[in-house]
PDB file of C-alpha atoms and ligand atoms in Angstrom:
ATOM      1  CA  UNK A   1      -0.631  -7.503  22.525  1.00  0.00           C
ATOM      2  CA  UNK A   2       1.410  -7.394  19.100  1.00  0.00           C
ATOM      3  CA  UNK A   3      -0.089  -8.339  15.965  1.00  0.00           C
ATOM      4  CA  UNK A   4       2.848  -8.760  14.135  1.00  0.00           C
ATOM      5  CA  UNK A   5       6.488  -9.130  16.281  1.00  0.00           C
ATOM      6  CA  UNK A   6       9.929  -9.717  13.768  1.00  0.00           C
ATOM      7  CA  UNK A   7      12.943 -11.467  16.292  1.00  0.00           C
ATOM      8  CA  UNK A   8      16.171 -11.628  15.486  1.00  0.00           C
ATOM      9  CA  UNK A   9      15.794 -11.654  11.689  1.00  0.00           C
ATOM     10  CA  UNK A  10      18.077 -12.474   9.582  1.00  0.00           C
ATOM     11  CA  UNK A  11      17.239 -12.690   5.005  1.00  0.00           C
ATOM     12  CA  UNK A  12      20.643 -13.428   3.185  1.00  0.00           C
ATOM     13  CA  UNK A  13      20.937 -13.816  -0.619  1.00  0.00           C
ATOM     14  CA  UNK A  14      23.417 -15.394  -2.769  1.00  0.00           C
ATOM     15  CA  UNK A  15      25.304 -12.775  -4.742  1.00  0.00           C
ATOM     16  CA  UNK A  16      27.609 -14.723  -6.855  1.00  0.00           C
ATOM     17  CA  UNK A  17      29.764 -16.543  -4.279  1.00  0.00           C
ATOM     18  CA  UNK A  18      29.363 -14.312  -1.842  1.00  0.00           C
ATOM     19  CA  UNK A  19      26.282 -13.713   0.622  1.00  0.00           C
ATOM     20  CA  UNK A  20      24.596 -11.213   1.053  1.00  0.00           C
ATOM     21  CA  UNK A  21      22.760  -9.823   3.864  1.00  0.00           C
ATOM     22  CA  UNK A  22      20.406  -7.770   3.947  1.00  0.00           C
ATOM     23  CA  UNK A  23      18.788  -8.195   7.305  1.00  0.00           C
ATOM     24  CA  UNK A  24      20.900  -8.743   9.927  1.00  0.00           C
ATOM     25  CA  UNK A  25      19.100  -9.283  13.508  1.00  0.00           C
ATOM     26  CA  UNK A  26      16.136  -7.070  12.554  1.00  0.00           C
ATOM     27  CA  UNK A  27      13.981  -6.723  15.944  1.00  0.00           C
ATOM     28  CA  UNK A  28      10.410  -5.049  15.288  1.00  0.00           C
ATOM     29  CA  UNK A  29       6.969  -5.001  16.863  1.00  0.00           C
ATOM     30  CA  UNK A  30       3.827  -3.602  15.412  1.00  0.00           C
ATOM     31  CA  UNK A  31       0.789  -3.003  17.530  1.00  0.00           C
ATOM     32  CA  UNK A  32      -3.014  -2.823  16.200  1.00  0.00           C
ATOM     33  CA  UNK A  33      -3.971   0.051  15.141  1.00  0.00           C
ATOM     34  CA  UNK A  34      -0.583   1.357  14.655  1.00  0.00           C
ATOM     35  CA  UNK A  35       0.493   3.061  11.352  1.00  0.00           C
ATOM     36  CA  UNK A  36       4.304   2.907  11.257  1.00  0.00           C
ATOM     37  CA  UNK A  37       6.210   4.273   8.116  1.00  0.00           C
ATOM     38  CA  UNK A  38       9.457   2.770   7.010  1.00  0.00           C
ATOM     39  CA  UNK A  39      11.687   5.083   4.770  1.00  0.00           C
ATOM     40  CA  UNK A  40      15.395   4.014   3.986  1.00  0.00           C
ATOM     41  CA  UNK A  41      17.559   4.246   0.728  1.00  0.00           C
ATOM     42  CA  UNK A  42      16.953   1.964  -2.364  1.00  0.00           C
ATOM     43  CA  UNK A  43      18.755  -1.559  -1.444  1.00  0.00           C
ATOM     44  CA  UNK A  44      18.509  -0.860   1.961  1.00  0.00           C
ATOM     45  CA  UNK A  45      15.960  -3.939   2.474  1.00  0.00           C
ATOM     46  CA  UNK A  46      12.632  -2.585   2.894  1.00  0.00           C
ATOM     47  CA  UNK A  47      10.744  -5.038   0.674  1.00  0.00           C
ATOM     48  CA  UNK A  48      12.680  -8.143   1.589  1.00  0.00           C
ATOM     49  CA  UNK A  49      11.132  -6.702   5.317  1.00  0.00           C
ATOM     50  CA  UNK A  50       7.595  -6.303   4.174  1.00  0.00           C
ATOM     51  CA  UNK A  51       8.018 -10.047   2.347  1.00  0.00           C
ATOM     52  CA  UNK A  52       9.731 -11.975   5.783  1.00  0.00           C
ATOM     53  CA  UNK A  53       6.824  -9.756   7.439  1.00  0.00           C
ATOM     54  CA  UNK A  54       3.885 -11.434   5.087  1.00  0.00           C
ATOM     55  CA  UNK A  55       5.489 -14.754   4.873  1.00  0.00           C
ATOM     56  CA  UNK A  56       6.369 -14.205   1.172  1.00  0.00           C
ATOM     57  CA  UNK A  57       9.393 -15.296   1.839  1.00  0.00           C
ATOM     58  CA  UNK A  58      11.362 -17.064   4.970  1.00  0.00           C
ATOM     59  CA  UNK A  59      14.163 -16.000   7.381  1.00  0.00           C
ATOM     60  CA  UNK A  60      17.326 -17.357   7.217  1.00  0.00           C
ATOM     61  CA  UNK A  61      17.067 -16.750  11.241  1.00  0.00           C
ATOM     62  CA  UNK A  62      15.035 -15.398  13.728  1.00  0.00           C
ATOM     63  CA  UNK A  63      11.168 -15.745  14.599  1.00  0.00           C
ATOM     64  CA  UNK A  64       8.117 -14.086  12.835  1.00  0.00           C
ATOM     65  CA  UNK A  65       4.754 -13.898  14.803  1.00  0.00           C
ATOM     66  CA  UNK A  66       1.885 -12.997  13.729  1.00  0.00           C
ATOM     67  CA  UNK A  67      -1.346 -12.621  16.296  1.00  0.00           C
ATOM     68  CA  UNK A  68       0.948 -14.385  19.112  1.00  0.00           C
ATOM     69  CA  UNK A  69       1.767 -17.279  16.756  1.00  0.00           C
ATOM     70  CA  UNK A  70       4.934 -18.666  15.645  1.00  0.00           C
ATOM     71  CA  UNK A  71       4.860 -18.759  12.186  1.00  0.00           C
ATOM     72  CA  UNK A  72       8.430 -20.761  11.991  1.00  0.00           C
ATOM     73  CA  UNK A  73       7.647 -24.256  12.370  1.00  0.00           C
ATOM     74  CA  UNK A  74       4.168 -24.215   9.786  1.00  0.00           C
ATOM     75  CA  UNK A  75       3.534 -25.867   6.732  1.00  0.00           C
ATOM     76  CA  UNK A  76       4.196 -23.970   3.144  1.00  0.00           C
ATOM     77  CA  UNK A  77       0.241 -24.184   3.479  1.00  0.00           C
ATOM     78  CA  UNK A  78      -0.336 -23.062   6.792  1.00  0.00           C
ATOM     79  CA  UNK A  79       1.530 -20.143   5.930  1.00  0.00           C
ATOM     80  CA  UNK A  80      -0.315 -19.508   2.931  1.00  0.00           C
ATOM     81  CA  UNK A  81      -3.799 -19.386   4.981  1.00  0.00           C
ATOM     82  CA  UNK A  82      -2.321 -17.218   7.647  1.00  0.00           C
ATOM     83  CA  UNK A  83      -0.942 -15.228   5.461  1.00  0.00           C
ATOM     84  CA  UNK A  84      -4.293 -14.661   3.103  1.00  0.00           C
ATOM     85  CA  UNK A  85      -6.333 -14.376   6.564  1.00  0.00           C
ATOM     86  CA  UNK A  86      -3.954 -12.035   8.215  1.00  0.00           C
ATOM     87  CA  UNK A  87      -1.799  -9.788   6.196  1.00  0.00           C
ATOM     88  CA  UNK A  88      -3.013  -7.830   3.035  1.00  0.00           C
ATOM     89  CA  UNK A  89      -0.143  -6.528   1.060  1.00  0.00           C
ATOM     90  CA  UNK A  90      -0.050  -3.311  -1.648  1.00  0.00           C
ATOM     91  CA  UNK A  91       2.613  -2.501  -4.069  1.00  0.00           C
ATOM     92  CA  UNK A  92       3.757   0.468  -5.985  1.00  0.00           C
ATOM     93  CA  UNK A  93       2.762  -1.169  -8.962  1.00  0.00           C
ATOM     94  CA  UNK A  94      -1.033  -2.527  -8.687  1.00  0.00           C
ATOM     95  CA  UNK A  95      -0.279  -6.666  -9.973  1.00  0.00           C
ATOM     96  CA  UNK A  96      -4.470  -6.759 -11.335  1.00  0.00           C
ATOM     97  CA  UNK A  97      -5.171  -9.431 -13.236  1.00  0.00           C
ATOM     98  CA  UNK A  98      -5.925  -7.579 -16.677  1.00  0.00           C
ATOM     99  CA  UNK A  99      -8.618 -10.093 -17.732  1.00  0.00           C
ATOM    100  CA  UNK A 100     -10.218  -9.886 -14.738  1.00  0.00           C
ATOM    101  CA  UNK A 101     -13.056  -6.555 -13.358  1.00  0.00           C
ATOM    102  CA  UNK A 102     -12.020  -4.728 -10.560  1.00  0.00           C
ATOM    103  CA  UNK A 103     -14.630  -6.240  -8.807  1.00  0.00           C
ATOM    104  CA  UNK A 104     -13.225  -9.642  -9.566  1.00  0.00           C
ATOM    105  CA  UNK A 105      -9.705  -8.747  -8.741  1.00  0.00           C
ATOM    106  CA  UNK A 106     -11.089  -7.851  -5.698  1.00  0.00           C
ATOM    107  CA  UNK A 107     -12.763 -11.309  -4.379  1.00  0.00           C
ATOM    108  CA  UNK A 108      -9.991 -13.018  -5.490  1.00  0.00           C
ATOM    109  CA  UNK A 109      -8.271 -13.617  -1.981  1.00  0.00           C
ATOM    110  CA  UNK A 110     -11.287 -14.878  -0.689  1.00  0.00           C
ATOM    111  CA  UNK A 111     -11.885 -16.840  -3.523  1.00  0.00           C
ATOM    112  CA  UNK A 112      -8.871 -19.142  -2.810  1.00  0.00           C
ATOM    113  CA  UNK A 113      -9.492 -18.674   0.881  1.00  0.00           C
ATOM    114  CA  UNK A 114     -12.777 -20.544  -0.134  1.00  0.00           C
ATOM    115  CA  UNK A 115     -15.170 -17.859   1.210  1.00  0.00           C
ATOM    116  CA  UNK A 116     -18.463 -17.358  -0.098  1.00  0.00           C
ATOM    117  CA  UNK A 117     -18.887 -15.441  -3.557  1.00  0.00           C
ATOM    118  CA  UNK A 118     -21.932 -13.624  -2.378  1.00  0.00           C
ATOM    119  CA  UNK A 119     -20.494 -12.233   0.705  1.00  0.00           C
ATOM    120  CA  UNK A 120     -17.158 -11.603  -0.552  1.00  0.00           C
ATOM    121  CA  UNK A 121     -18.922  -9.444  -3.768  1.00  0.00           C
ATOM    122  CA  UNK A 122     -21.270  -7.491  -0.982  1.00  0.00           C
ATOM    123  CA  UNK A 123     -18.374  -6.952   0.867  1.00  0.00           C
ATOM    124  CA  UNK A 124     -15.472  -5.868  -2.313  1.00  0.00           C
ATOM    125  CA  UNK A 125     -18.547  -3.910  -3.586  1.00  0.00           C
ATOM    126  CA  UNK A 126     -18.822  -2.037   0.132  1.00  0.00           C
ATOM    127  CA  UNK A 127     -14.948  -1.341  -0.340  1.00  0.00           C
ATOM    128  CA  UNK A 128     -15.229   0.220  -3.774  1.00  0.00           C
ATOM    129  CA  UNK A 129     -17.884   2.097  -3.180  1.00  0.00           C
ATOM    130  CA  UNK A 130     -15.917   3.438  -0.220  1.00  0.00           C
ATOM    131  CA  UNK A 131     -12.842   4.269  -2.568  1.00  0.00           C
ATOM    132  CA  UNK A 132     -15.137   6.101  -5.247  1.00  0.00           C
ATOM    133  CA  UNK A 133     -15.210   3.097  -7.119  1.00  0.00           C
ATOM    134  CA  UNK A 134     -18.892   2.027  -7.498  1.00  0.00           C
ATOM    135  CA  UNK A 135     -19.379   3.252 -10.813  1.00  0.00           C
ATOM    136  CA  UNK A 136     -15.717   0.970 -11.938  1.00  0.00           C
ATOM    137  CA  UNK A 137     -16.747  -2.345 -10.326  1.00  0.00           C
ATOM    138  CA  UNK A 138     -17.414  -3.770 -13.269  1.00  0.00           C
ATOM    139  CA  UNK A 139     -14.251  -2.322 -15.801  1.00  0.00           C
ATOM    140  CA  UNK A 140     -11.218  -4.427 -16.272  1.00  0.00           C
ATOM    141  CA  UNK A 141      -8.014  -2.603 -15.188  1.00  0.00           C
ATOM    142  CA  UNK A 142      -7.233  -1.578 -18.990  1.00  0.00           C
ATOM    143  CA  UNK A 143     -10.089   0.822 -18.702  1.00  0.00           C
ATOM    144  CA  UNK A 144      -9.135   2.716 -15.656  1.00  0.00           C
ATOM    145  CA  UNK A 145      -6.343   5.615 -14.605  1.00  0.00           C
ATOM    146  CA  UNK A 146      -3.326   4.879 -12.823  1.00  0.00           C
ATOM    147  CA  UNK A 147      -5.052   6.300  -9.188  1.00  0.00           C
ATOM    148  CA  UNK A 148      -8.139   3.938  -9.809  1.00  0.00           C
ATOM    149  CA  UNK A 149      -6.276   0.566 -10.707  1.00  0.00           C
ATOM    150  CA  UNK A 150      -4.063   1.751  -7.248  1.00  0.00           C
ATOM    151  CA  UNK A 151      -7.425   2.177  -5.392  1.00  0.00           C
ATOM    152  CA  UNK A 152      -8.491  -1.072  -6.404  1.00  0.00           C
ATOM    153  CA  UNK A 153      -5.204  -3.108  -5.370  1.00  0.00           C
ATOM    154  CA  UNK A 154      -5.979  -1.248  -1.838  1.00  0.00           C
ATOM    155  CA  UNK A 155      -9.241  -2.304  -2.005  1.00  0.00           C
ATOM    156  CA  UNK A 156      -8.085  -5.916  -2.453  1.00  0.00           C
ATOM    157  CA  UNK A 157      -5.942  -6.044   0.241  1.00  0.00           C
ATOM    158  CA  UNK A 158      -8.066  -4.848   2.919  1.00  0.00           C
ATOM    159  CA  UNK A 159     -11.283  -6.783   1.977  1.00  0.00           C
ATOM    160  CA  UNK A 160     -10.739  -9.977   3.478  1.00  0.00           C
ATOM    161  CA  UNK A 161      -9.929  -8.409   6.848  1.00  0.00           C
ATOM    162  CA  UNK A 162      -6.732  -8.597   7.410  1.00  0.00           C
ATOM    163  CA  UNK A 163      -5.054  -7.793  10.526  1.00  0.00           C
ATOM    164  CA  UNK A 164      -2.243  -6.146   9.071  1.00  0.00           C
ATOM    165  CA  UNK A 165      -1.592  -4.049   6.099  1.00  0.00           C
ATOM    166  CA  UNK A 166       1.693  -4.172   4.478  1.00  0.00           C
ATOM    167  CA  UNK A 167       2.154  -1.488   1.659  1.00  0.00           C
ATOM    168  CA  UNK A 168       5.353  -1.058  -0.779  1.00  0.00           C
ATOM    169  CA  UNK A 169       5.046   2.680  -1.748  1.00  0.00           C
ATOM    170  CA  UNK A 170       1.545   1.958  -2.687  1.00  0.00           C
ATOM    171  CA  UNK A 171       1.216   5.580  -4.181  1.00  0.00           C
ATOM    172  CA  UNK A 172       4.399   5.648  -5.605  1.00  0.00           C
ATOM    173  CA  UNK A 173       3.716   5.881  -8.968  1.00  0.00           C
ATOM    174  CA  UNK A 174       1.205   8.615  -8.964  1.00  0.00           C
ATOM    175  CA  UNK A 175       1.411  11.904  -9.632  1.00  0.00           C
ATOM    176  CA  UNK A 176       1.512  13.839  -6.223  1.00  0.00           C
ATOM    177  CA  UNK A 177      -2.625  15.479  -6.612  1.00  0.00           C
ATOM    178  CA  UNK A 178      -3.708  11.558  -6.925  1.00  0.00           C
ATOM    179  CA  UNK A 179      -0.774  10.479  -4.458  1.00  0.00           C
ATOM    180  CA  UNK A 180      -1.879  12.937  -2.123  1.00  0.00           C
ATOM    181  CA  UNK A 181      -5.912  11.848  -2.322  1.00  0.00           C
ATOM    182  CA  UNK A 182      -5.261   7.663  -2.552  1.00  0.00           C
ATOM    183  CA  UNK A 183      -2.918   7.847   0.391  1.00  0.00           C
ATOM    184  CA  UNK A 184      -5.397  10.042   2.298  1.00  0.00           C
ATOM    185  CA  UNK A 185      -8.321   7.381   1.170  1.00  0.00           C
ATOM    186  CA  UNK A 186      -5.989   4.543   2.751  1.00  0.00           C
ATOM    187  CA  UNK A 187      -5.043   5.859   5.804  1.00  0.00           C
ATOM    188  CA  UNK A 188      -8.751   6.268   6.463  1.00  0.00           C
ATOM    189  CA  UNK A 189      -9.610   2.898   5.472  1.00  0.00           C
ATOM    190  CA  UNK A 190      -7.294   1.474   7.881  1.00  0.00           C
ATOM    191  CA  UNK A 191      -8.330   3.824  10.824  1.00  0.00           C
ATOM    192  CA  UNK A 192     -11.539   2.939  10.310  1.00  0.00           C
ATOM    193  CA  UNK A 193     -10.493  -0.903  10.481  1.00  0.00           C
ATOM    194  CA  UNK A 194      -8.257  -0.424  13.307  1.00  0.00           C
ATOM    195  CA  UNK A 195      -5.616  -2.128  11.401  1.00  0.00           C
ATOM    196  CA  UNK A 196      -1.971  -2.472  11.535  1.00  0.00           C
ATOM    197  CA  UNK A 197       0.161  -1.365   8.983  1.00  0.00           C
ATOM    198  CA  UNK A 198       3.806  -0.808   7.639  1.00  0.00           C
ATOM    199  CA  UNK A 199       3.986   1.196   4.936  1.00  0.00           C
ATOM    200  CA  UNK A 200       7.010   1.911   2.569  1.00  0.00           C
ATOM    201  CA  UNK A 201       7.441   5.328   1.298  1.00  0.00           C
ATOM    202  CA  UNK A 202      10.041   7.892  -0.147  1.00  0.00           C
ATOM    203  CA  UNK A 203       7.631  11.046   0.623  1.00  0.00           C
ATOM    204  CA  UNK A 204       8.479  12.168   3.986  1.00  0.00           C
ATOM    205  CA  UNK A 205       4.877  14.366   4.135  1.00  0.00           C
ATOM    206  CA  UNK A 206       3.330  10.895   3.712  1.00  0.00           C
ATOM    207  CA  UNK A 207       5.731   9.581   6.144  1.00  0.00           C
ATOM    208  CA  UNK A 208       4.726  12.325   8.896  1.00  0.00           C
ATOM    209  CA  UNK A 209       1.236  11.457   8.392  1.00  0.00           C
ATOM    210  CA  UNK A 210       1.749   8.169  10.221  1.00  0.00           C
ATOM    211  CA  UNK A 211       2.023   7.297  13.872  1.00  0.00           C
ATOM    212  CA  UNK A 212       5.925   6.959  13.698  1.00  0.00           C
ATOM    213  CA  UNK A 213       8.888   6.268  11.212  1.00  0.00           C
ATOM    214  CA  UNK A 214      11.572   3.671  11.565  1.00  0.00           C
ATOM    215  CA  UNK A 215      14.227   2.763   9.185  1.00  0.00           C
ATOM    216  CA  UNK A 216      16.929   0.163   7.652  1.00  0.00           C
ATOM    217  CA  UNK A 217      20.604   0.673   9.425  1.00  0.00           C
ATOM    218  CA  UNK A 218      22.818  -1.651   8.793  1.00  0.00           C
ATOM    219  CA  UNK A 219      20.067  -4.484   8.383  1.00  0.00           C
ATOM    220  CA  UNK A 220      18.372  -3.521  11.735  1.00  0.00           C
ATOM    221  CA  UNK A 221      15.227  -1.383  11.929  1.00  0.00           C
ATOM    222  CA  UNK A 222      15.349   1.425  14.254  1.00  0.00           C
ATOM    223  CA  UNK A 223      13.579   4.740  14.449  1.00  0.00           C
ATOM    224  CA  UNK A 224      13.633   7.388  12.514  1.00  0.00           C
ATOM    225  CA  UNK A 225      13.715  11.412  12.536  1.00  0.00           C
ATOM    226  CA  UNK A 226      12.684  13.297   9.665  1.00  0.00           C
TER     227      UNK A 226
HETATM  228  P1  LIG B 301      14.682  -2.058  -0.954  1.00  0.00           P
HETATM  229  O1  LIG B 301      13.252  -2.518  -0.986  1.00  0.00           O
HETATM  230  O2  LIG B 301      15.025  -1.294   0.306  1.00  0.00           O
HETATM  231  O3  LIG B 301      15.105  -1.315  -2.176  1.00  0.00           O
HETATM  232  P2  LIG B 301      15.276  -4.874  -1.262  1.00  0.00           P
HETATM  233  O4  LIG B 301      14.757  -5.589  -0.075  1.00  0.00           O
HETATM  234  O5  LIG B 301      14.484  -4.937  -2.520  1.00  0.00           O
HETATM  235  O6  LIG B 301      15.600  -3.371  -0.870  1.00  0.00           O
HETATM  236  O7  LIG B 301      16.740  -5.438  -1.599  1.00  0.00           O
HETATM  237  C1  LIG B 301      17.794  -5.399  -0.658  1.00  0.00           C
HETATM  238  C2  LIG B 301      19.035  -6.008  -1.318  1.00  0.00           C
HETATM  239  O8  LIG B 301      18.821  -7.394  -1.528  1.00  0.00           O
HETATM  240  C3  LIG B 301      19.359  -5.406  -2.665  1.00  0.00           C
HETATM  241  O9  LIG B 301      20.770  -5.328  -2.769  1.00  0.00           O
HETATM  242  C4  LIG B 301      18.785  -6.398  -3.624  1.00  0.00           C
HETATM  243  O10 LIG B 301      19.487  -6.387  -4.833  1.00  0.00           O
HETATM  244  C5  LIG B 301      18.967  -7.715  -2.912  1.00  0.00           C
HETATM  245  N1  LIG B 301      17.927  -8.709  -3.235  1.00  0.00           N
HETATM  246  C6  LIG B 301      16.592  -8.571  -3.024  1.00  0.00           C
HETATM  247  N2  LIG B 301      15.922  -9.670  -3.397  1.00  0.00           N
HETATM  248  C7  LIG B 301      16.850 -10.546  -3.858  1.00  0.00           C
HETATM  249  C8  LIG B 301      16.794 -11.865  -4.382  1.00  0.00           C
HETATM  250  N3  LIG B 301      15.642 -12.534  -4.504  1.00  0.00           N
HETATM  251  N4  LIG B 301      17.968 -12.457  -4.744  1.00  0.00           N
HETATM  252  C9  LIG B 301      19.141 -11.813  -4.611  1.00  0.00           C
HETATM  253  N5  LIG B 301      19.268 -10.554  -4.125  1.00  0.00           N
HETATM  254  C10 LIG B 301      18.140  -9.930  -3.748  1.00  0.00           C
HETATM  255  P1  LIG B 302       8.510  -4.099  -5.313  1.00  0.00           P
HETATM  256  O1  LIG B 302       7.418  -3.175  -4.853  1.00  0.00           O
HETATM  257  O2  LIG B 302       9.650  -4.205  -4.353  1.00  0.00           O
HETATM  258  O3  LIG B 302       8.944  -3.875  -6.708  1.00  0.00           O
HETATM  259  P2  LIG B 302       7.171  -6.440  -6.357  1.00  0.00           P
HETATM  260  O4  LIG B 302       5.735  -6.164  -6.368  1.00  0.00           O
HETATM  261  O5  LIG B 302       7.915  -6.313  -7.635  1.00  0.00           O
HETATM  262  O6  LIG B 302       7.843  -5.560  -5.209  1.00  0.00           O
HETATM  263  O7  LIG B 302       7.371  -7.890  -5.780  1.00  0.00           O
HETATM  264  C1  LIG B 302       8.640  -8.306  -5.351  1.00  0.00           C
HETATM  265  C2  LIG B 302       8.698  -9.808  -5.377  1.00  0.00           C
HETATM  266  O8  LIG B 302       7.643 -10.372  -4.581  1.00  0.00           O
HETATM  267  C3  LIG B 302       8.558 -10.373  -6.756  1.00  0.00           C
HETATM  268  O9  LIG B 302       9.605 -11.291  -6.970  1.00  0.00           O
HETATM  269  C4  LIG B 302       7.215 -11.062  -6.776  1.00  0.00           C
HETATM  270  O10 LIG B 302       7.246 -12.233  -7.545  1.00  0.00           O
HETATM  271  C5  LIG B 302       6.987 -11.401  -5.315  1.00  0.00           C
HETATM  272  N1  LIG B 302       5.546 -11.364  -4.989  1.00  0.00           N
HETATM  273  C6  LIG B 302       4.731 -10.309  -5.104  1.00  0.00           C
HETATM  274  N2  LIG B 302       3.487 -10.640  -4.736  1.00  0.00           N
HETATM  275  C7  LIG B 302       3.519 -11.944  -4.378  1.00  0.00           C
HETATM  276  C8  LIG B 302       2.547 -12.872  -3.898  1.00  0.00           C
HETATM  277  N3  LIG B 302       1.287 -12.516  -3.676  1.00  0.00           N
HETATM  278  N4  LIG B 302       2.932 -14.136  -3.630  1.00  0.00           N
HETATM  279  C9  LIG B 302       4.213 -14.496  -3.836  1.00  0.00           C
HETATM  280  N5  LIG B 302       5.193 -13.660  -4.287  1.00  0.00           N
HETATM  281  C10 LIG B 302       4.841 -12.400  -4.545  1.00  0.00           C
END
């Protein structure tokens, strides 16, 4: 069955006195294990998708499920447990906490999903050291490259388990040698897991590296040659 299934969604902004909308009856279902890419111009909608799809932020219409549950009639705070237990996100820029170690940044989900320190730090440390981070677990993001702080966001959002992984051009701002290594390190990861995950990109190599490749048309998603 679908982890994550998007009905009928609709996301509208206010744009002066107008609306404006930017998903308009978007239908999508992602199964585990399946990598999808989704490429489409800049404004097209992509990360108002990925933030309807992680219950950042809520339809205006339509139904978002998420392991066969209706996430439409929950609490603000049932949403923000599913969401931290189900759905780890990555974005083109990392968002570390600066005062904070990798290692740190790391447990922090699990921290205010009130798991336990010790097993969370066993576990972020099992991440890192699977990113080539072992010998970084203890520097604050000041001290590392721009491929290192991006390894560490990844490693944040797939160490409390989520279900699905939902990625905003999370190599993006890397030069294409690091681009090229991170993105192979995260597909991996989430092989490995037998996750889900949508994945935002601009690179259409990266793009053919995953399972298949939808896009934004007209504020539906629908697939996608390249
Ligand atoms: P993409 O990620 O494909 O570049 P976005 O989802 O960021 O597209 O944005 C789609 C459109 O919605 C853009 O025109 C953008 O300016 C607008 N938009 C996004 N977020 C907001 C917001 N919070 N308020 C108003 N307009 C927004
Ligand atoms: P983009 O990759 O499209 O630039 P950003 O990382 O800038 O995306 O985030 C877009 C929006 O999502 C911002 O307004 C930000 O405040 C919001 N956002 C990002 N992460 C979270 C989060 N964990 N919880 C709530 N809102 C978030």
């Amino acid at each position: 069955q679908a982890v994550l299934e998007l009905k009928d969604v609709h996301v509208s902004y206010k744009s002066g006195d107008e609306q404006l909308e930017v998903l308009k009856g978007a239908d999508f279902t992602l199964y585990p294990g399946e990598i999808v890419a989704l490429v489409a111009p800049s404004g097209a909608g992509k990360s108002t998708l990925l933030h309807v799809a992680g219950l950042l932020e809520k339809p205006s219409k339509g139904e978002i499920i998420i392991n066969e549950q209706n996430t439409a009639k929950l609490s603000e705070r049932e949403r923000t447990v599913l969401r931290l237990r189900s759905v780890g996100f990555v974005y083109q820029f990392h968002h570390l906490l600066p005062e904070f170690t990798a290692l740190e940044n790391v447990i922090m989900p699990q921290m205010i999903d009130k798991k336990s320190k010790a097993i969370a730090s066993k576990k972020a440390k099992e991440w890192l050291e699977k990113f080539d981070l072992g010998h970084r677990v203890n520097h604050q993001p000041g001290k590392l490259s721009g491929g290192e702080k991006q390894r560490v966001a990844i490693t944040r959002a797939l160490a409390n388990s989520p279900y699905i992984l939902l990625a905003d051009e999370p190599t993006g701002n890397l030069d294409e040698k690091t681009s090229d290594h991170v993105f192979g390190l995260l597909l991996q990861a989430v092989r490995q897991e037998g996750l889900a995950a949508l994945i935002v990109t601009h690179n259409n190599e990266l793009a053919s590296r995953m399972d298949r490749v939808m896009t934004l048309h007209e504020g539906k998603i629908v697939p996608f040659t390249l």
